[in-house]
PDB file of C-alpha atoms and ligand atoms in Angstrom:
ATOM      1  CA  MET A   1     -23.575 -29.126   2.561  1.00  0.00           C
ATOM      2  CA  ASN A   2     -23.348 -25.578   1.220  1.00  0.00           C
ATOM      3  CA  LYS A   3     -26.779 -24.722   2.613  1.00  0.00           C
ATOM      4  CA  ASP A   4     -25.788 -25.965   6.074  1.00  0.00           C
ATOM      5  CA  SER A   5     -22.644 -23.840   5.983  1.00  0.00           C
ATOM      6  CA  TRP A   6     -24.522 -20.761   4.856  1.00  0.00           C
ATOM      7  CA  GLU A   7     -27.070 -21.170   7.656  1.00  0.00           C
ATOM      8  CA  LYS A   8     -24.164 -21.215  10.132  1.00  0.00           C
ATOM      9  CA  SER A   9     -22.218 -18.307   8.664  1.00  0.00           C
ATOM     10  CA  ALA A  10     -24.955 -16.068   7.236  1.00  0.00           C
ATOM     11  CA  GLU A  11     -24.483 -13.465   9.942  1.00  0.00           C
ATOM     12  CA  ARG A  12     -20.810 -13.047   9.123  1.00  0.00           C
ATOM     13  CA  PHE A  13     -21.802 -11.897   5.628  1.00  0.00           C
ATOM     14  CA  PHE A  14     -24.762  -9.593   6.352  1.00  0.00           C
ATOM     15  CA  GLY A  15     -24.335  -6.670   3.998  1.00  0.00           C
ATOM     16  CA  ARG A  16     -20.686  -7.534   3.383  1.00  0.00           C
ATOM     17  CA  THR A  17     -20.650  -7.927  -0.394  1.00  0.00           C
ATOM     18  CA  ALA A  18     -23.466  -5.785  -1.686  1.00  0.00           C
ATOM     19  CA  LEU A  19     -24.171  -2.984  -4.145  1.00  0.00           C
ATOM     20  CA  PRO A  20     -22.903  -0.351  -4.727  1.00  0.00           C
ATOM     21  CA  GLU A  21     -19.822  -2.544  -4.263  1.00  0.00           C
ATOM     22  CA  TYR A  22     -19.237  -5.433  -6.644  1.00  0.00           C
ATOM     23  CA  GLY A  23     -16.598  -7.181  -4.564  1.00  0.00           C
ATOM     24  CA  PRO A  24     -13.101  -6.803  -3.106  1.00  0.00           C
ATOM     25  CA  PHE A  25     -10.674  -4.546  -4.999  1.00  0.00           C
ATOM     26  CA  SER A  26     -13.281  -3.864  -7.660  1.00  0.00           C
ATOM     27  CA  ILE A  27     -15.147  -0.918  -9.114  1.00  0.00           C
ATOM     28  CA  ASN A  28     -18.115   0.727  -7.407  1.00  0.00           C
ATOM     29  CA  GLU A  29     -21.551   1.147  -9.035  1.00  0.00           C
ATOM     30  CA  GLU A  30     -21.732   4.760  -7.833  1.00  0.00           C
ATOM     31  CA  GLN A  31     -18.765   5.685 -10.017  1.00  0.00           C
ATOM     32  CA  HIS A  32     -19.391   3.353 -12.959  1.00  0.00           C
ATOM     33  CA  GLY A  33     -23.183   3.190 -13.329  1.00  0.00           C
ATOM     34  CA  LEU A  34     -23.256  -0.206 -15.075  1.00  0.00           C
ATOM     35  CA  PHE A  35     -26.987  -0.565 -14.343  1.00  0.00           C
ATOM     36  CA  GLY A  36     -27.971   2.839 -15.730  1.00  0.00           C
ATOM     37  CA  ASP A  37     -31.300   4.220 -14.555  1.00  0.00           C
ATOM     38  CA  ILE A  38     -33.031   1.767 -12.175  1.00  0.00           C
ATOM     39  CA  SER A  39     -36.247   3.721 -11.733  1.00  0.00           C
ATOM     40  CA  ASN A  40     -39.382   1.758 -12.609  1.00  0.00           C
ATOM     41  CA  GLN A  41     -37.394  -1.387 -13.352  1.00  0.00           C
ATOM     42  CA  LYS A  42     -38.432  -4.852 -12.199  1.00  0.00           C
ATOM     43  CA  VAL A  43     -35.300  -6.376 -10.680  1.00  0.00           C
ATOM     44  CA  LEU A  44     -34.325  -9.885  -9.650  1.00  0.00           C
ATOM     45  CA  ASP A  45     -31.380 -10.699  -7.356  1.00  0.00           C
ATOM     46  CA  ILE A  46     -29.890 -14.210  -7.696  1.00  0.00           C
ATOM     47  CA  GLY A  47     -28.369 -15.189  -4.332  1.00  0.00           C
ATOM     48  CA  CYS A  48     -29.796 -12.083  -2.671  1.00  0.00           C
ATOM     49  CA  GLY A  49     -28.262 -12.896   0.730  1.00  0.00           C
ATOM     50  CA  SER A  50     -29.255 -10.417   3.439  1.00  0.00           C
ATOM     51  CA  GLY A  51     -31.027  -8.209   0.866  1.00  0.00           C
ATOM     52  CA  HIS A  52     -28.642  -5.240   0.972  1.00  0.00           C
ATOM     53  CA  SER A  53     -28.270  -5.058  -2.827  1.00  0.00           C
ATOM     54  CA  LEU A  54     -32.048  -5.204  -3.221  1.00  0.00           C
ATOM     55  CA  GLN A  55     -32.290  -2.369  -0.691  1.00  0.00           C
ATOM     56  CA  TYR A  56     -29.890  -0.360  -2.854  1.00  0.00           C
ATOM     57  CA  MET A  57     -32.072  -1.082  -5.901  1.00  0.00           C
ATOM     58  CA  GLY A  58     -35.203  -0.072  -3.961  1.00  0.00           C
ATOM     59  CA  ASN A  59     -33.576   3.172  -2.835  1.00  0.00           C
ATOM     60  CA  ARG A  60     -32.789   3.942  -6.474  1.00  0.00           C
ATOM     61  CA  GLY A  61     -36.442   3.651  -7.481  1.00  0.00           C
ATOM     62  CA  ALA A  62     -36.862   0.051  -8.706  1.00  0.00           C
ATOM     63  CA  LYS A  63     -40.528  -0.809  -9.270  1.00  0.00           C
ATOM     64  CA  GLU A  64     -40.454  -4.405  -7.989  1.00  0.00           C
ATOM     65  CA  LEU A  65     -37.831  -6.198  -5.883  1.00  0.00           C
ATOM     66  CA  TRP A  66     -37.478  -9.964  -6.306  1.00  0.00           C
ATOM     67  CA  GLY A  67     -34.809 -12.287  -5.009  1.00  0.00           C
ATOM     68  CA  LEU A  68     -33.908 -15.862  -4.258  1.00  0.00           C
ATOM     69  CA  ASP A  69     -31.390 -17.449  -1.932  1.00  0.00           C
ATOM     70  CA  LEU A  70     -30.556 -20.934  -0.708  1.00  0.00           C
ATOM     71  CA  SER A  71     -30.391 -19.942   2.953  1.00  0.00           C
ATOM     72  CA  THR A  72     -33.381 -19.654   5.304  1.00  0.00           C
ATOM     73  CA  ARG A  73     -31.418 -17.259   7.545  1.00  0.00           C
ATOM     74  CA  GLN A  74     -30.550 -14.976   4.656  1.00  0.00           C
ATOM     75  CA  ILE A  75     -34.134 -14.850   3.375  1.00  0.00           C
ATOM     76  CA  GLU A  76     -35.456 -14.100   6.875  1.00  0.00           C
ATOM     77  CA  THR A  77     -32.991 -11.219   7.238  1.00  0.00           C
ATOM     78  CA  ALA A  78     -33.710  -9.906   3.740  1.00  0.00           C
ATOM     79  CA  ASN A  79     -37.458  -9.929   4.386  1.00  0.00           C
ATOM     80  CA  LYS A  80     -36.894  -7.864   7.554  1.00  0.00           C
ATOM     81  CA  LEU A  81     -34.473  -5.459   5.896  1.00  0.00           C
ATOM     82  CA  LEU A  82     -36.826  -4.834   2.976  1.00  0.00           C
ATOM     83  CA  SER A  83     -40.042  -4.638   4.995  1.00  0.00           C
ATOM     84  CA  ASN A  84     -40.197  -0.830   4.788  1.00  0.00           C
ATOM     85  CA  GLN A  85     -39.603  -0.607   1.042  1.00  0.00           C
ATOM     86  CA  PRO A  86     -42.617   1.064  -0.579  1.00  0.00           C
ATOM     87  CA  VAL A  87     -42.690  -1.396  -3.511  1.00  0.00           C
ATOM     88  CA  LYS A  88     -43.590  -5.054  -3.985  1.00  0.00           C
ATOM     89  CA  VAL A  89     -40.950  -7.413  -2.513  1.00  0.00           C
ATOM     90  CA  THR A  90     -41.015 -11.134  -3.382  1.00  0.00           C
ATOM     91  CA  LEU A  91     -38.324 -13.423  -2.009  1.00  0.00           C
ATOM     92  CA  PHE A  92     -37.908 -17.166  -2.460  1.00  0.00           C
ATOM     93  CA  GLU A  93     -35.865 -19.578  -0.377  1.00  0.00           C
ATOM     94  CA  SER A  94     -34.551 -21.639  -3.262  1.00  0.00           C
ATOM     95  CA  PRO A  95     -31.391 -22.864  -4.959  1.00  0.00           C
ATOM     96  CA  MET A  96     -30.618 -20.825  -8.064  1.00  0.00           C
ATOM     97  CA  GLU A  97     -30.388 -24.045 -10.097  1.00  0.00           C
ATOM     98  CA  LYS A  98     -34.195 -24.369  -9.838  1.00  0.00           C
ATOM     99  CA  ASN A  99     -37.045 -22.052 -10.750  1.00  0.00           C
ATOM    100  CA  PRO A 100     -39.113 -21.554  -7.568  1.00  0.00           C
ATOM    101  CA  GLY A 101     -42.026 -20.129  -9.603  1.00  0.00           C
ATOM    102  CA  LEU A 102     -40.521 -17.041 -11.217  1.00  0.00           C
ATOM    103  CA  PRO A 103     -42.274 -15.714 -14.335  1.00  0.00           C
ATOM    104  CA  SER A 104     -40.759 -15.766 -17.825  1.00  0.00           C
ATOM    105  CA  ASP A 105     -39.940 -12.673 -19.936  1.00  0.00           C
ATOM    106  CA  TYR A 106     -40.725 -10.501 -16.913  1.00  0.00           C
ATOM    107  CA  PHE A 107     -37.651  -8.751 -15.509  1.00  0.00           C
ATOM    108  CA  ASP A 108     -35.876  -5.666 -16.867  1.00  0.00           C
ATOM    109  CA  ILE A 109     -32.819  -6.467 -14.770  1.00  0.00           C
ATOM    110  CA  ALA A 110     -31.376  -9.601 -13.176  1.00  0.00           C
ATOM    111  CA  TYR A 111     -28.112  -9.489 -11.254  1.00  0.00           C
ATOM    112  CA  SER A 112     -26.006 -11.474  -8.839  1.00  0.00           C
ATOM    113  CA  ILE A 113     -23.399  -9.973  -6.527  1.00  0.00           C
ATOM    114  CA  TYR A 114     -20.817 -12.557  -5.419  1.00  0.00           C
ATOM    115  CA  ALA A 115     -23.330 -15.408  -5.556  1.00  0.00           C
ATOM    116  CA  LEU A 116     -23.528 -16.862  -9.089  1.00  0.00           C
ATOM    117  CA  GLY A 117     -20.292 -18.838  -8.706  1.00  0.00           C
ATOM    118  CA  TRP A 118     -21.910 -20.884  -5.931  1.00  0.00           C
ATOM    119  CA  THR A 119     -24.049 -22.660  -8.504  1.00  0.00           C
ATOM    120  CA  VAL A 120     -23.447 -26.368  -8.975  1.00  0.00           C
ATOM    121  CA  ASP A 121     -24.968 -26.130 -12.482  1.00  0.00           C
ATOM    122  CA  LEU A 122     -23.901 -22.980 -14.319  1.00  0.00           C
ATOM    123  CA  GLN A 123     -25.688 -23.820 -17.554  1.00  0.00           C
ATOM    124  CA  GLN A 124     -29.073 -24.482 -15.888  1.00  0.00           C
ATOM    125  CA  THR A 125     -28.747 -21.362 -13.726  1.00  0.00           C
ATOM    126  CA  LEU A 126     -27.998 -19.142 -16.730  1.00  0.00           C
ATOM    127  CA  LYS A 127     -30.843 -20.748 -18.713  1.00  0.00           C
ATOM    128  CA  ASN A 128     -33.180 -19.905 -15.820  1.00  0.00           C
ATOM    129  CA  ILE A 129     -31.989 -16.283 -15.712  1.00  0.00           C
ATOM    130  CA  HIS A 130     -32.430 -16.006 -19.477  1.00  0.00           C
ATOM    131  CA  TYR A 131     -35.997 -17.336 -19.086  1.00  0.00           C
ATOM    132  CA  TYR A 132     -36.874 -14.785 -16.370  1.00  0.00           C
ATOM    133  CA  LEU A 133     -35.589 -11.735 -18.301  1.00  0.00           C
ATOM    134  CA  LYS A 134     -37.511  -9.763 -20.905  1.00  0.00           C
ATOM    135  CA  PRO A 135     -35.935  -9.776 -24.372  1.00  0.00           C
ATOM    136  CA  GLY A 136     -33.204  -7.142 -24.211  1.00  0.00           C
ATOM    137  CA  GLY A 137     -33.134  -7.433 -20.398  1.00  0.00           C
ATOM    138  CA  LEU A 138     -29.902  -6.721 -18.551  1.00  0.00           C
ATOM    139  CA  PHE A 139     -27.894  -9.278 -16.577  1.00  0.00           C
ATOM    140  CA  ILE A 140     -24.877  -8.270 -14.465  1.00  0.00           C
ATOM    141  CA  PHE A 141     -22.959 -10.492 -12.104  1.00  0.00           C
ATOM    142  CA  SER A 142     -19.786 -10.310 -10.053  1.00  0.00           C
ATOM    143  CA  TRP A 143     -17.780 -13.165  -8.622  1.00  0.00           C
ATOM    144  CA  GLU A 144     -14.314 -13.949  -7.336  1.00  0.00           C
ATOM    145  CA  HIS A 145     -11.838 -13.967 -10.200  1.00  0.00           C
ATOM    146  CA  PRO A 146     -10.916 -17.604 -10.959  1.00  0.00           C
ATOM    147  CA  LEU A 147      -7.197 -16.766 -10.758  1.00  0.00           C
ATOM    148  CA  HIS A 148      -7.521 -15.400  -7.242  1.00  0.00           C
ATOM    149  CA  ASP A 149      -7.649 -18.632  -5.219  1.00  0.00           C
ATOM    150  CA  ARG A 150      -5.031 -20.335  -7.386  1.00  0.00           C
ATOM    151  CA  LEU A 151      -2.445 -18.254  -5.499  1.00  0.00           C
ATOM    152  CA  SER A 152      -1.736 -18.844  -1.847  1.00  0.00           C
ATOM    153  CA  TYR A 153       0.570 -17.056   0.554  1.00  0.00           C
ATOM    154  CA  GLU A 154       3.161 -19.355   2.109  1.00  0.00           C
ATOM    155  CA  LYS A 155       6.529 -18.608   3.668  1.00  0.00           C
ATOM    156  CA  SER A 156       6.513 -14.909   2.731  1.00  0.00           C
ATOM    157  CA  SER A 157       5.637 -15.372  -0.927  1.00  0.00           C
ATOM    158  CA  PHE A 158       2.725 -16.081  -3.204  1.00  0.00           C
ATOM    159  CA  ASN A 159       2.723 -19.492  -4.803  1.00  0.00           C
ATOM    160  CA  PHE A 160       0.690 -20.548  -7.789  1.00  0.00           C
ATOM    161  CA  ASN A 161      -0.097 -24.044  -6.614  1.00  0.00           C
ATOM    162  CA  LYS A 162      -3.506 -24.906  -8.016  1.00  0.00           C
ATOM    163  CA  SER A 163      -4.350 -25.460 -11.654  1.00  0.00           C
ATOM    164  CA  TYR A 164      -6.277 -22.710 -13.400  1.00  0.00           C
ATOM    165  CA  ILE A 165      -7.328 -25.009 -16.212  1.00  0.00           C
ATOM    166  CA  VAL A 166      -8.674 -28.016 -14.272  1.00  0.00           C
ATOM    167  CA  GLU A 167     -12.333 -27.245 -13.581  1.00  0.00           C
ATOM    168  CA  GLY A 168     -14.823 -28.825 -11.188  1.00  0.00           C
ATOM    169  CA  PRO A 169     -15.968 -28.982  -7.560  1.00  0.00           C
ATOM    170  CA  GLU A 170     -13.380 -28.226  -4.875  1.00  0.00           C
ATOM    171  CA  TYR A 171     -13.427 -27.898  -1.126  1.00  0.00           C
ATOM    172  CA  ASN A 172     -12.787 -24.283  -0.253  1.00  0.00           C
ATOM    173  CA  GLU A 173      -9.840 -23.420   2.011  1.00  0.00           C
ATOM    174  CA  ALA A 174     -11.260 -20.107   3.204  1.00  0.00           C
ATOM    175  CA  TRP A 175     -14.275 -21.984   4.576  1.00  0.00           C
ATOM    176  CA  HIS A 176     -12.086 -24.675   6.143  1.00  0.00           C
ATOM    177  CA  ASN A 177     -13.486 -27.214   3.693  1.00  0.00           C
ATOM    178  CA  GLU A 178     -17.078 -26.826   4.834  1.00  0.00           C
ATOM    179  CA  VAL A 179     -18.318 -25.860   1.391  1.00  0.00           C
ATOM    180  CA  ILE A 180     -17.805 -26.979  -2.169  1.00  0.00           C
ATOM    181  CA  ILE A 181     -17.296 -24.372  -4.868  1.00  0.00           C
ATOM    182  CA  HIS A 182     -16.911 -25.205  -8.547  1.00  0.00           C
ATOM    183  CA  HIS A 183     -13.731 -23.807 -10.043  1.00  0.00           C
ATOM    184  CA  ARG A 184     -14.427 -22.490 -13.552  1.00  0.00           C
ATOM    185  CA  LYS A 185     -12.238 -20.657 -16.016  1.00  0.00           C
ATOM    186  CA  LEU A 186     -13.244 -17.127 -16.975  1.00  0.00           C
ATOM    187  CA  SER A 187     -13.870 -18.418 -20.511  1.00  0.00           C
ATOM    188  CA  THR A 188     -16.385 -20.946 -19.125  1.00  0.00           C
ATOM    189  CA  TYR A 189     -18.503 -18.135 -17.685  1.00  0.00           C
ATOM    190  CA  ILE A 190     -18.266 -16.206 -20.950  1.00  0.00           C
ATOM    191  CA  ASN A 191     -18.970 -19.170 -23.240  1.00  0.00           C
ATOM    192  CA  THR A 192     -21.856 -20.496 -21.128  1.00  0.00           C
ATOM    193  CA  LEU A 193     -23.483 -17.058 -21.194  1.00  0.00           C
ATOM    194  CA  ILE A 194     -23.211 -17.062 -24.989  1.00  0.00           C
ATOM    195  CA  GLU A 195     -24.572 -20.642 -25.241  1.00  0.00           C
ATOM    196  CA  CYS A 196     -27.543 -19.647 -23.076  1.00  0.00           C
ATOM    197  CA  GLY A 197     -28.500 -16.771 -25.395  1.00  0.00           C
ATOM    198  CA  PHE A 198     -26.792 -13.730 -23.888  1.00  0.00           C
ATOM    199  CA  THR A 199     -24.843 -11.018 -25.685  1.00  0.00           C
ATOM    200  CA  ILE A 200     -21.859  -9.862 -23.677  1.00  0.00           C
ATOM    201  CA  ASP A 201     -21.399  -6.129 -23.363  1.00  0.00           C
ATOM    202  CA  LYS A 202     -18.441  -5.905 -20.967  1.00  0.00           C
ATOM    203  CA  VAL A 203     -16.040  -7.989 -18.918  1.00  0.00           C
ATOM    204  CA  ILE A 204     -14.393  -6.021 -16.117  1.00  0.00           C
ATOM    205  CA  ASP A 205     -11.483  -7.230 -14.003  1.00  0.00           C
ATOM    206  CA  ASP A 206      -9.912  -3.880 -13.152  1.00  0.00           C
ATOM    207  CA  VAL A 207      -8.235  -3.786  -9.765  1.00  0.00           C
ATOM    208  CA  ILE A 208      -9.037  -0.773  -7.580  1.00  0.00           C
ATOM    209  CA  PHE A 209      -6.983  -0.132  -4.450  1.00  0.00           C
ATOM    210  CA  PRO A 210      -8.702   1.625  -1.562  1.00  0.00           C
ATOM    211  CA  ASP A 211      -6.666   4.671  -0.436  1.00  0.00           C
ATOM    212  CA  ASN A 212      -6.360   3.483   3.165  1.00  0.00           C
ATOM    213  CA  ASN A 213      -5.510  -0.191   2.710  1.00  0.00           C
ATOM    214  CA  ILE A 214      -1.951  -0.287   1.434  1.00  0.00           C
ATOM    215  CA  SER A 215      -0.100  -2.316   4.059  1.00  0.00           C
ATOM    216  CA  ASP A 216      -2.552  -5.029   5.084  1.00  0.00           C
ATOM    217  CA  ASP A 217      -1.682  -8.594   5.979  1.00  0.00           C
ATOM    218  CA  PRO A 218      -0.641 -10.530   2.811  1.00  0.00           C
ATOM    219  CA  SER A 219      -1.938 -13.809   4.236  1.00  0.00           C
ATOM    220  CA  LYS A 220      -5.512 -12.512   4.324  1.00  0.00           C
ATOM    221  CA  TRP A 221      -7.826 -14.095   1.721  1.00  0.00           C
ATOM    222  CA  TYR A 222      -8.194 -10.695   0.020  1.00  0.00           C
ATOM    223  CA  SER A 223      -5.006  -8.672   0.432  1.00  0.00           C
ATOM    224  CA  THR A 224      -3.514  -5.650  -1.326  1.00  0.00           C
ATOM    225  CA  GLN A 225      -0.360  -7.637  -2.091  1.00  0.00           C
ATOM    226  CA  LYS A 226      -2.341 -10.390  -3.772  1.00  0.00           C
ATOM    227  CA  ALA A 227      -4.482  -7.881  -5.664  1.00  0.00           C
ATOM    228  CA  GLN A 228      -1.246  -6.438  -7.068  1.00  0.00           C
ATOM    229  CA  LEU A 229      -0.698  -9.820  -8.781  1.00  0.00           C
ATOM    230  CA  VAL A 230      -4.184 -11.029  -9.779  1.00  0.00           C
ATOM    231  CA  PRO A 231      -7.659  -9.484  -9.778  1.00  0.00           C
ATOM    232  CA  ALA A 232      -9.858 -10.423  -6.817  1.00  0.00           C
ATOM    233  CA  THR A 233     -13.155  -9.816  -8.617  1.00  0.00           C
ATOM    234  CA  PHE A 234     -14.569  -9.952 -12.133  1.00  0.00           C
ATOM    235  CA  ILE A 235     -17.843  -8.557 -13.449  1.00  0.00           C
ATOM    236  CA  ILE A 236     -19.759  -9.451 -16.600  1.00  0.00           C
ATOM    237  CA  LYS A 237     -22.469  -7.274 -18.100  1.00  0.00           C
ATOM    238  CA  ALA A 238     -24.707  -9.004 -20.655  1.00  0.00           C
ATOM    239  CA  TYR A 239     -28.111  -8.711 -22.328  1.00  0.00           C
ATOM    240  CA  LYS A 240     -30.733 -11.291 -23.209  1.00  0.00           C
ATOM    241  CA  LYS A 241     -30.879 -11.541 -26.989  1.00  0.00           C
TER     242      LYS A 241
HETATM  243  C1  LIG B 301     -21.859 -13.395  -0.646  1.00  0.00           C
HETATM  244  S1  LIG B 301     -23.539 -13.819  -0.438  1.00  0.00           S
HETATM  245  C2  LIG B 301     -24.382 -12.757  -1.543  1.00  0.00           C
HETATM  246  C3  LIG B 301     -24.554 -11.355  -1.108  1.00  0.00           C
HETATM  247  C4  LIG B 301     -25.735 -10.700  -1.766  1.00  0.00           C
HETATM  248  N1  LIG B 301     -25.718 -10.891  -3.188  1.00  0.00           N
HETATM  249  C5  LIG B 301     -25.887  -9.220  -1.459  1.00  0.00           C
HETATM  250  O1  LIG B 301     -25.928  -8.459  -2.422  1.00  0.00           O
HETATM  251  O2  LIG B 301     -26.002  -8.830  -0.280  1.00  0.00           O
HETATM  252  C6  LIG B 301     -23.726 -15.371  -1.322  1.00  0.00           C
HETATM  253  C7  LIG B 301     -25.132 -15.926  -1.187  1.00  0.00           C
HETATM  254  O3  LIG B 301     -25.280 -17.018  -2.083  1.00  0.00           O
HETATM  255  C8  LIG B 301     -26.200 -17.921  -1.488  1.00  0.00           C
HETATM  256  N2  LIG B 301     -26.092 -19.213  -2.175  1.00  0.00           N
HETATM  257  C9  LIG B 301     -25.084 -20.129  -2.114  1.00  0.00           C
HETATM  258  N3  LIG B 301     -25.343 -21.161  -2.942  1.00  0.00           N
HETATM  259  C10 LIG B 301     -26.542 -20.898  -3.530  1.00  0.00           C
HETATM  260  C11 LIG B 301     -27.347 -21.586  -4.483  1.00  0.00           C
HETATM  261  N4  LIG B 301     -26.940 -22.740  -5.030  1.00  0.00           N
HETATM  262  N5  LIG B 301     -28.527 -21.043  -4.840  1.00  0.00           N
HETATM  263  C12 LIG B 301     -28.947 -19.863  -4.300  1.00  0.00           C
HETATM  264  N6  LIG B 301     -28.217 -19.151  -3.412  1.00  0.00           N
HETATM  265  C13 LIG B 301     -27.022 -19.661  -3.036  1.00  0.00           C
HETATM  266  C14 LIG B 301     -25.812 -17.950  -0.023  1.00  0.00           C
HETATM  267  O4  LIG B 301     -26.847 -18.409   0.797  1.00  0.00           O
HETATM  268  C15 LIG B 301     -25.455 -16.469   0.201  1.00  0.00           C
HETATM  269  O5  LIG B 301     -26.545 -15.768   0.738  1.00  0.00           O
END
């Protein structure tokens, strides 16, 4: 079901959530440098979408660009976008819950920009990422903060009308119920990373307001008014032990 929806809506998202941005109302890699020096690093993008984050990595001197994504459309676009990169590019059309043939102990960096939360099996996905990384390898991901969609805008106010603590698959309102996304607490992401052998370096849920976006429509999925109440995005930076 999620694959079908992504095939239909891929175009809407081309380059929309990609490095140097981590997500709505969040920090920017250019200012914060969470990845450090990318040059000569072998990088893997989980849920690479249209390939714009991999392009960013390539432009910063990465040695090899690898990615996987569920959607045929996204992989086709990413292959085109990255065709003039001077380094090796290897993309797989695959769900992140499975290993499509990626090597173990190979990557210096794995990351996922607004894609990891799509997984239907967080533990298996994080085990896979741990397997692909070299010991000491870096893993960074961003995703929508799990408080964000608990709040909805109705009759001129924000209402907290979904449980934060009840986890599991849910139809997603923003997609008009065409996709299922698993709601997970922030602690579930943190604890599953630890169980899968990662050391956590940083959890970031700072809210950054763009200078020009102060009076937008509060009923939008990501609005300034909502971001004044709850973070829209969180980021976790971790290392393979
Ligand atoms: C917001 S986009 C990611 C943007 C991308 N990271 C970038 O930097 O340009 C989310 C992506 O997750 C992919 N996706 C959804 N579920 C997936 C799954 N189970 N396994 C792999 N990819 C998945 C979608 O096809 C989509 O391309």
